Tab-separated table of C-alpha atoms in Angstrom:
chain	number	residue	atom	x	y	z
W	1	MET	CA	14.426	-10.758	22.045
W	2	ARG	CA	12.032	-8.256	23.330
W	3	VAL	CA	9.438	-7.739	20.384
W	4	LEU	CA	6.689	-5.105	20.433
W	5	ALA	CA	3.831	-6.467	18.403
W	6	ALA	CA	1.613	-4.146	16.702
W	7	MET	CA	-1.905	-4.999	17.306
W	8	SER	CA	-4.811	-3.658	14.846
W	9	GLY	CA	-7.068	-5.275	16.380
W	10	GLY	CA	-7.895	-7.989	13.731
W	11	VAL	CA	-6.669	-11.439	13.612
W	12	ASP	CA	-3.923	-11.362	11.756
W	13	SER	CA	-1.684	-9.524	14.150
W	14	ALA	CA	-3.409	-11.256	17.053
W	15	VAL	CA	-2.118	-14.473	15.845
W	16	ALA	CA	0.929	-13.008	14.988
W	17	ALA	CA	1.722	-11.525	18.495
W	18	ALA	CA	0.936	-15.146	19.747
W	19	ARG	CA	3.438	-16.744	17.823
W	20	ALA	CA	5.779	-14.205	18.748
W	21	VAL	CA	4.981	-15.521	22.566
W	22	GLU	CA	4.735	-19.132	21.640
W	23	ALA	CA	8.484	-18.702	19.960
W	24	GLY	CA	9.789	-17.385	23.448
W	25	HIS	CA	10.086	-13.709	23.284
W	26	ASP	CA	9.549	-10.863	25.524
W	27	VAL	CA	6.303	-9.461	24.021
W	28	VAL	CA	4.647	-6.264	24.422
W	29	GLY	CA	1.563	-5.234	22.741
W	30	VAL	CA	0.666	-2.008	21.236
W	31	HIS	CA	-2.342	-0.475	19.453
W	32	LEU	CA	-1.577	2.583	17.023
W	33	ALA	CA	-4.107	5.762	17.637
W	34	LEU	CA	-4.499	6.811	14.264
W	35	SER	CA	-7.390	8.733	14.226
W	36	ALA	CA	-7.938	12.023	15.961
W	37	LYS	CA	-12.223	10.604	16.219
W	38	PRO	CA	-11.429	7.089	16.154
W	39	GLY	CA	-15.310	5.937	16.001
W	40	THR	CA	-15.834	7.765	12.721
W	41	LEU	CA	-12.942	4.785	10.450
W	42	ARG	CA	-15.429	1.791	11.004
W	43	THR	CA	-18.329	0.803	9.165
W	44	GLY	CA	-18.212	-2.969	9.234
W	45	SER	CA	-15.782	-4.445	7.223
W	46	ARG	CA	-14.278	-0.795	5.909
W	47	GLY	CA	-11.867	1.434	7.939
W	48	CYS	CA	-9.713	0.444	10.718
W	49	CYS	CA	-8.050	1.960	14.339
W	50	THR	CA	-11.191	2.494	16.177
W	51	ILE	CA	-12.232	2.544	19.544
W	52	GLU	CA	-13.605	-1.027	18.889
W	53	ASP	CA	-10.209	-1.881	17.130
W	54	SER	CA	-8.261	-1.017	20.346
W	55	HIS	CA	-10.651	-3.163	22.424
W	56	ASP	CA	-10.177	-6.039	20.215
W	57	ALA	CA	-6.623	-5.928	20.663
W	58	ARG	CA	-6.502	-5.080	24.559
W	59	ARG	CA	-8.684	-8.436	24.726
W	60	ALA	CA	-6.239	-10.132	22.522
W	61	ALA	CA	-3.202	-9.055	24.465
W	62	ASP	CA	-5.353	-10.106	27.878
W	63	ILE	CA	-5.406	-13.597	26.393
W	64	LEU	CA	-2.074	-14.274	25.494
W	65	GLY	CA	-0.905	-12.868	28.922
W	66	ILE	CA	1.219	-9.785	27.526
W	67	PRO	CA	1.537	-6.103	28.550
W	68	PHE	CA	-0.646	-3.509	25.812
W	69	TYR	CA	-0.473	-0.062	25.085
W	70	VAL	CA	-1.831	2.183	23.143
W	71	TRP	CA	0.345	4.858	21.428
W	72	ASP	CA	-1.511	7.936	19.461
W	73	PHE	CA	0.160	8.909	16.004
W	74	ALA	CA	-3.169	10.585	14.782
W	75	GLU	CA	-1.207	13.255	13.961
W	76	ARG	CA	1.580	11.972	12.074
W	77	PHE	CA	-0.813	10.038	10.494
W	78	THR	CA	-2.423	13.172	9.470
W	79	GLU	CA	0.402	14.400	8.604
W	80	GLU	CA	2.332	11.710	7.195
W	81	VAL	CA	-0.508	9.769	5.232
W	82	ILE	CA	-3.804	11.976	4.768
W	83	GLU	CA	-1.760	15.324	4.135
W	84	THR	CA	0.628	13.346	1.407
W	85	PHE	CA	-2.582	11.455	-0.463
W	86	VAL	CA	-4.367	15.151	-0.819
W	87	GLY	CA	-1.433	16.393	-2.037
W	88	GLU	CA	-0.454	13.576	-4.394
W	89	TYR	CA	-3.899	13.465	-6.215
W	90	ALA	CA	-3.759	17.543	-6.471
W	91	ALA	CA	-0.519	17.099	-8.531
W	92	GLY	CA	-2.300	14.807	-10.986
W	93	ARG	CA	-0.449	11.636	-9.027
W	94	THR	CA	-1.844	8.262	-8.070
W	95	PRO	CA	-0.646	7.307	-4.166
W	96	ASN	CA	-0.746	3.810	-2.427
W	97	PRO	CA	-1.452	5.459	1.063
W	98	CYS	CA	-0.734	1.699	2.369
W	99	VAL	CA	2.398	2.019	1.380
W	100	THR	CA	3.459	5.172	2.857
W	101	CYS	CA	1.494	4.457	6.369
W	102	ASN	CA	3.932	1.537	6.072
W	103	GLU	CA	7.460	2.923	4.830
W	104	LYS	CA	6.275	6.261	7.383
W	105	ILE	CA	3.835	5.195	10.388
W	106	LYS	CA	4.336	1.183	11.387
W	107	PHE	CA	8.173	0.996	9.960
W	108	GLU	CA	9.571	4.420	11.035
W	109	ALA	CA	7.926	6.568	14.033
W	110	LEU	CA	6.638	3.060	15.471
W	111	LEU	CA	9.957	0.995	14.864
W	112	ASP	CA	12.136	4.116	15.799
W	113	LYS	CA	10.235	4.616	19.209
W	114	ALA	CA	10.359	0.870	19.756
W	115	MET	CA	14.371	0.826	18.908
W	116	ALA	CA	14.581	3.904	21.237
W	117	LEU	CA	12.563	1.764	24.323
W	118	GLY	CA	15.131	-0.946	23.792
W	119	PHE	CA	13.007	-3.338	21.483
W	120	ASP	CA	14.826	-5.412	19.347
W	121	ALA	CA	12.160	-5.754	16.608
W	122	VAL	CA	8.264	-4.797	15.449
W	123	ALA	CA	6.267	-7.977	14.906
W	124	THR	CA	3.124	-7.256	12.561
W	125	GLY	CA	0.504	-9.307	11.139
W	126	HIS	CA	1.417	-8.270	7.027
W	127	TYR	CA	1.057	-11.327	5.458
W	128	ALA	CA	5.113	-11.702	3.762
W	129	ARG	CA	8.161	-13.580	4.867
W	130	LEU	CA	11.426	-12.411	5.653
W	131	SER	CA	15.051	-14.342	5.272
W	132	VAL	CA	18.422	-13.694	5.506
W	133	VAL	CA	20.817	-14.421	3.404
W	134	ASP	CA	24.727	-13.259	3.358
W	135	GLY	CA	23.422	-11.069	6.584
W	136	VAL	CA	21.511	-9.229	3.690
W	137	PRO	CA	17.462	-9.117	4.728
W	138	GLU	CA	15.308	-10.743	1.787
W	139	LEU	CA	11.724	-9.678	1.488
W	140	ARG	CA	9.099	-12.211	0.181
W	141	ARG	CA	5.990	-12.565	-0.978
W	142	ALA	CA	3.616	-14.467	1.428
W	143	VAL	CA	2.595	-18.185	1.302
W	144	ASP	CA	-0.827	-16.803	0.438
W	145	PRO	CA	-0.592	-15.395	-3.044
W	146	ASP	CA	-4.209	-13.511	-2.157
W	147	LYS	CA	-3.171	-11.949	1.222
W	148	ASP	CA	0.590	-11.248	0.066
W	149	GLN	CA	1.221	-7.961	1.355
W	150	SER	CA	4.950	-7.599	0.203
W	151	TYR	CA	4.381	-4.841	-2.282
W	152	VAL	CA	3.175	-2.616	0.411
W	153	LEU	CA	6.352	-3.405	2.018
W	154	ALA	CA	8.894	-2.884	-0.279
W	155	SER	CA	9.441	0.585	0.529
W	156	LEU	CA	11.365	-0.386	3.563
W	157	THR	CA	15.202	0.170	3.942
W	158	PRO	CA	17.299	-2.686	4.855
W	159	GLU	CA	17.952	-1.583	8.548
W	160	GLN	CA	13.978	-1.721	9.126
W	161	LEU	CA	13.635	-5.242	7.529
W	162	ARG	CA	16.066	-6.257	10.244
W	163	HIS	CA	14.429	-5.180	12.997
W	164	SER	CA	11.354	-6.550	11.602
W	165	MET	CA	8.840	-9.999	11.799
W	166	PHE	CA	6.039	-11.189	9.723
W	167	PRO	CA	5.150	-14.319	11.716
W	168	VAL	CA	1.910	-14.954	9.724
W	169	GLY	CA	3.737	-14.953	6.294
W	170	ASP	CA	4.103	-18.565	6.160
W	171	THR	CA	0.427	-19.517	6.497
W	172	ARG	CA	-2.352	-19.188	4.391
W	173	LYS	CA	-5.603	-16.654	5.646
W	174	PRO	CA	-8.152	-19.857	6.387
W	175	ASP	CA	-5.696	-21.432	8.708
W	176	ILE	CA	-4.906	-18.200	10.607
W	177	ARG	CA	-8.581	-18.055	11.554
W	178	ALA	CA	-8.366	-21.444	12.719
W	179	GLU	CA	-5.602	-21.007	14.744
W	180	ALA	CA	-6.893	-18.108	16.261
W	181	GLU	CA	-10.013	-20.216	16.866
W	182	ARG	CA	-7.927	-22.731	18.577
W	183	ARG	CA	-6.272	-20.121	21.011
W	184	GLY	CA	-9.779	-18.601	22.126
W	185	LEU	CA	-8.917	-15.314	20.235
W	186	ALA	CA	-12.343	-13.303	19.535
W	187	VAL	CA	-11.422	-11.873	16.476
W	188	ALA	CA	-11.032	-15.155	14.940
W	189	ARG	CA	-13.883	-14.341	12.383
W	190	LYS	CA	-13.693	-10.858	12.216
W	191	PRO	CA	-14.059	-9.117	9.043
W	192	ASP	CA	-10.776	-7.673	6.947
W	193	SER	CA	-10.433	-4.352	6.432
W	194	HIS	CA	-10.023	-3.159	3.009
W	195	ASP	CA	-10.090	-0.019	1.479
W	196	ILE	CA	-8.347	2.832	2.621
W	197	CYS	CA	-9.168	3.286	6.325
W	198	PHE	CA	-9.660	7.285	6.730
W	199	ILE	CA	-12.277	7.110	3.817
W	200	PRO	CA	-14.664	4.269	5.440
W	201	ASP	CA	-17.350	5.272	2.843
W	202	GLY	CA	-14.904	4.124	0.293
W	203	ASP	CA	-15.983	7.499	-1.873
W	204	THR	CA	-12.654	9.062	-2.606
W	205	LYS	CA	-13.580	11.662	-4.879
W	206	LYS	CA	-15.962	13.149	-2.399
W	207	PHE	CA	-13.252	12.983	0.127
W	208	LEU	CA	-10.763	14.436	-1.736
W	209	GLU	CA	-13.204	17.538	-2.882
W	210	LYS	CA	-14.384	17.801	0.831
W	211	ARG	CA	-10.361	19.083	1.319
W	212	LEU	CA	-9.523	20.244	-2.078
W	213	GLY	CA	-12.705	22.250	-3.303
W	214	GLN	CA	-14.127	21.595	-7.056
W	215	ARG	CA	-11.379	22.733	-9.599
W	216	PRO	CA	-13.397	22.671	-12.692
W	217	GLY	CA	-11.765	21.692	-16.247
W	218	ASP	CA	-12.095	20.064	-19.143
W	219	LEU	CA	-12.468	16.623	-20.698
W	220	VAL	CA	-10.366	16.027	-24.056
W	221	ASP	CA	-10.062	13.636	-26.787
W	222	ALA	CA	-6.119	13.299	-26.501
W	223	GLU	CA	-6.160	12.206	-30.140
W	224	THR	CA	-8.710	15.210	-31.688
W	225	GLY	CA	-8.439	17.934	-29.524
W	226	ALA	CA	-11.898	18.017	-28.655
W	227	VAL	CA	-13.943	19.338	-25.484
W	228	LEU	CA	-15.833	16.493	-24.750
W	229	GLY	CA	-17.336	17.391	-21.294
W	230	ARG	CA	-16.518	19.101	-18.575
W	231	HIS	CA	-15.084	17.995	-14.550
W	232	THR	CA	-15.076	19.519	-11.019
W	233	GLY	CA	-11.142	18.690	-10.357
W	234	VAL	CA	-8.358	16.205	-11.460
W	235	HIS	CA	-8.419	14.421	-8.573
W	236	GLY	CA	-11.422	12.688	-8.964
W	237	PHE	CA	-9.993	10.719	-11.914
W	238	THR	CA	-6.973	7.806	-12.201
W	239	ILE	CA	-5.272	6.795	-15.110
W	240	GLY	CA	-7.359	4.138	-16.648
W	241	GLN	CA	-10.360	4.925	-15.270
W	242	ARG	CA	-13.213	4.515	-17.686
W	243	LYS	CA	-16.331	4.902	-15.438
W	244	GLY	CA	-17.923	7.658	-14.174
W	245	LEU	CA	-16.267	10.106	-16.708
W	246	GLY	CA	-19.239	12.275	-16.913
W	247	ILE	CA	-19.019	12.433	-20.863
W	248	ASP	CA	-22.318	12.942	-22.880
W	249	ARG	CA	-22.930	9.680	-25.234
W	250	SER	CA	-23.926	12.297	-27.768
W	251	VAL	CA	-20.538	13.406	-28.287
W	252	LEU	CA	-18.834	9.952	-28.338
W	253	ASP	CA	-18.626	7.501	-31.146
W	254	GLY	CA	-19.976	4.565	-29.649
W	255	LYS	CA	-16.150	3.712	-28.656
W	256	PRO	CA	-15.457	3.837	-24.623
W	257	ARG	CA	-12.875	6.435	-23.574
W	258	TYR	CA	-10.063	6.067	-20.586
W	259	VAL	CA	-8.258	8.678	-18.931
W	260	LEU	CA	-5.156	8.736	-20.383
W	261	ALA	CA	-3.362	12.035	-18.545
W	262	LEU	CA	-3.831	14.249	-15.876
W	263	GLU	CA	-2.694	18.121	-16.114
W	264	PRO	CA	-3.002	19.518	-13.003
W	265	VAL	CA	-2.241	23.249	-13.990
W	266	SER	CA	-4.529	23.718	-16.908
W	267	GLY	CA	-7.275	21.292	-14.980
W	268	THR	CA	-7.440	19.012	-18.479
W	269	VAL	CA	-8.672	15.373	-18.084
W	270	LYS	CA	-7.449	13.443	-21.688
W	271	VAL	CA	-9.270	10.683	-22.346
W	272	GLY	CA	-8.890	8.260	-25.070
W	273	SER	CA	-9.085	4.380	-26.300
W	274	ALA	CA	-8.037	1.415	-24.401
W	275	GLU	CA	-4.870	0.956	-26.442
W	276	SER	CA	-3.612	4.459	-25.933
W	277	LEU	CA	-3.452	3.353	-22.347
W	278	THR	CA	-0.479	0.361	-23.353
W	279	VAL	CA	2.763	1.115	-21.389
W	280	ARG	CA	5.808	-0.711	-22.233
W	281	GLU	CA	8.124	1.818	-20.601
W	282	ILE	CA	8.464	2.827	-16.706
W	283	ARG	CA	10.528	5.627	-15.170
W	284	ALA	CA	10.608	5.638	-11.288
W	285	GLY	CA	12.914	7.874	-8.954
W	286	ARG	CA	13.361	7.395	-5.105
W	287	PRO	CA	14.322	3.522	-5.153
W	288	VAL	CA	14.736	1.529	-2.367
W	289	TRP	CA	16.917	-1.499	-2.677
W	290	PRO	CA	16.896	-4.216	-0.009
W	291	ALA	CA	20.591	-5.088	-0.923
W	292	ALA	CA	22.615	-3.554	-3.328
W	293	PRO	CA	21.092	-1.470	-6.327
W	294	LEU	CA	20.944	-3.688	-9.861
W	295	ASP	CA	24.247	-3.588	-11.568
W	296	GLY	CA	23.776	-3.124	-15.175
W	297	PRO	CA	20.566	-4.689	-17.235
W	298	THR	CA	18.589	-7.133	-14.649
W	299	GLU	CA	15.639	-9.249	-15.694
W	300	CYS	CA	12.756	-8.954	-13.216
W	301	VAL	CA	8.906	-9.536	-12.694
W	302	VAL	CA	7.380	-5.530	-11.794
W	303	GLN	CA	4.452	-5.459	-9.863
W	304	VAL	CA	2.579	-1.632	-10.446
W	305	ARG	CA	-0.737	-2.379	-7.871
W	306	ALA	CA	-0.801	-4.269	-4.888
W	307	HIS	CA	-3.050	-6.590	-6.329
W	308	GLY	CA	-2.179	-7.262	-10.021
W	309	GLY	CA	-0.225	-5.514	-12.450
W	310	VAL	CA	2.658	-7.537	-13.122
W	311	ALA	CA	4.651	-8.231	-15.815
W	312	ASP	CA	8.051	-9.492	-16.941
W	313	ALA	CA	10.744	-6.899	-17.515
W	314	VAL	CA	14.467	-5.521	-17.694
W	315	ALA	CA	15.380	-2.893	-15.149
W	316	GLU	CA	18.567	-0.723	-15.183
W	317	VAL	CA	19.509	2.254	-12.649
W	318	ASP	CA	19.933	5.458	-14.673
W	319	GLY	CA	21.157	8.054	-12.190
W	320	ASP	CA	18.504	8.709	-9.554
W	321	GLU	CA	16.163	6.584	-11.489
W	322	VAL	CA	15.211	3.210	-12.702
W	323	ARG	CA	14.510	2.856	-16.247
W	324	ILE	CA	12.054	-0.333	-16.750
W	325	GLN	CA	11.423	-1.763	-20.245
W	326	LEU	CA	8.471	-4.363	-20.160
W	327	ARG	CA	8.517	-7.455	-22.097
W	328	ASP	CA	4.556	-7.988	-21.258
W	329	PRO	CA	2.744	-4.255	-21.823
W	330	LEU	CA	0.744	-3.357	-18.733
W	331	THR	CA	-2.247	-0.371	-18.719
W	332	GLY	CA	-3.360	2.100	-16.453
W	333	VAL	CA	-0.007	2.428	-14.977
W	334	ALA	CA	-0.328	5.857	-13.348
W	335	PRO	CA	2.940	8.360	-12.041
W	336	GLY	CA	2.766	8.489	-8.138
W	337	GLN	CA	2.244	4.582	-7.582
W	338	VAL	CA	5.108	2.068	-6.834
W	339	VAL	CA	6.627	-0.135	-8.749
W	340	VAL	CA	8.055	-3.042	-7.140
W	341	LEU	CA	11.190	-5.566	-8.735
W	342	TYR	CA	10.984	-9.080	-7.813
W	343	ARG	CA	13.915	-11.785	-8.947
W	344	PRO	CA	12.589	-13.408	-11.503
W	345	ASP	CA	13.527	-17.008	-10.383
W	346	ALA	CA	11.472	-19.389	-8.041
W	347	GLY	CA	8.181	-17.710	-9.278
W	348	GLY	CA	8.914	-13.438	-8.615
W	349	ASP	CA	9.423	-14.201	-4.991
W	350	VAL	CA	11.860	-11.959	-3.799
W	351	VAL	CA	11.619	-7.914	-3.732
W	352	LEU	CA	14.958	-6.595	-5.471
W	353	GLY	CA	13.403	-3.159	-4.677
W	354	SER	CA	11.142	-0.636	-5.292
W	355	ALA	CA	10.429	3.033	-6.943
W	356	LYS	CA	7.644	5.837	-7.106
W	357	ILE	CA	6.929	5.894	-10.891
W	358	ALA	CA	7.225	9.369	-12.255
W	359	ALA	CA	6.679	8.931	-15.858
W	360	THR	CA	5.333	5.521	-18.628
W	361	ALA	CA	5.659	5.479	-22.473
W	362	ALA	CA	4.158	3.275	-24.717
C-alpha cells in the first residue's frame, strides 16, 4: 500500500513509520506544523509540534530512507482545536483537545488530504490496535495498558478506521524505545510529550483567562445556597476540582468542598461534598459507532477520561442520545467529556462507540 506516516518527532511515530517500511509499504513521512509560532510550544517534555520536533522527524525519515514533507495545518488546528477548547470551557464544559485533534486534524484533515493524493492509509504512533471482523473495523485497546490511546481515537468513523494503521499498538513502550535504539533512531530516549500541547507551561487557567478575560461570579454552597467566595470565571474550574477554589477557610465547617456544577450564564460555581459528585447515569450525544448502533440495552464497560474513570454499565440508544446506567458509580464526570463504550468480554478490549457527555445524574 501507499502509506502516509504521520511523524510527530517522537519515538512512537518514528517506530510506526519504520514498521510500515519494513512491512513492504511505499511510505512517505509527513510532519504536521500545528503552530504559527512553533518555537513556543515545547518546554522539555511539555508541548509538541515545534521546530525541534520537525527536525527530529526529518532525521528519522532520513534514516528510514523515505521522502519527508512538512504540512502546515496551523490555521485549521487553531480553528478546530484551540478555539473549540476555549469555547467549551467558556460554556462550562470540560473538553478533551486530544480527542478533537485526532478527530478533526489527524484523521479528518490529514486523512482527507492523504486520500486525495492517492495514499491508501495513514500510519501513526498511537497506542491502539485495529482488526477487521466481517468487513467491519474494530478499534481495540493497546497491549500496553499504561499507554493505551483507544479512548482518544474512539470518535473516529468506520471509514477513517479503514484507512488507518497503528503499528505500535501491539508492543509495550519500553520495547518500542529498545527497538528505536536498534534501528539507530536518535529519538529513542526522547521524553514523551504530556499535558495539552498548546499550553506548554501547563497553566490552563492562565491560558483561558488570557483569551476570555475575567468573568467574576460567586462560589455557592449547593446545599445551603450560601455564598462562600468569589471567582474570576467559570472557565477556571472543572467538575470534581478541590484545590484552588479560593474559599476562605473561615466560612467552612472543616469539610472539603468540590466543584459540582458550572453555570456560565450566571457565573455561578456550585460546590459541595465529595458524596455529591457521585454519578450513576450519563446522557451523551453525537454518538459514533464503528459498526452499527447499539440494539437495545447493552452491557458494556465505559471510560470517561483518557486514563481512569472506568465502570461497568448498561447503555441504550434513545433517539440521538445514548443513555448509560452505571453499575459502578463514578465521580468527577463533566459535560463535554467523551464517554467511550467498550465490549465487556475480553477485559473491555473492543470499542463499541463513543459520545459526548451532555448531562449526568446521581
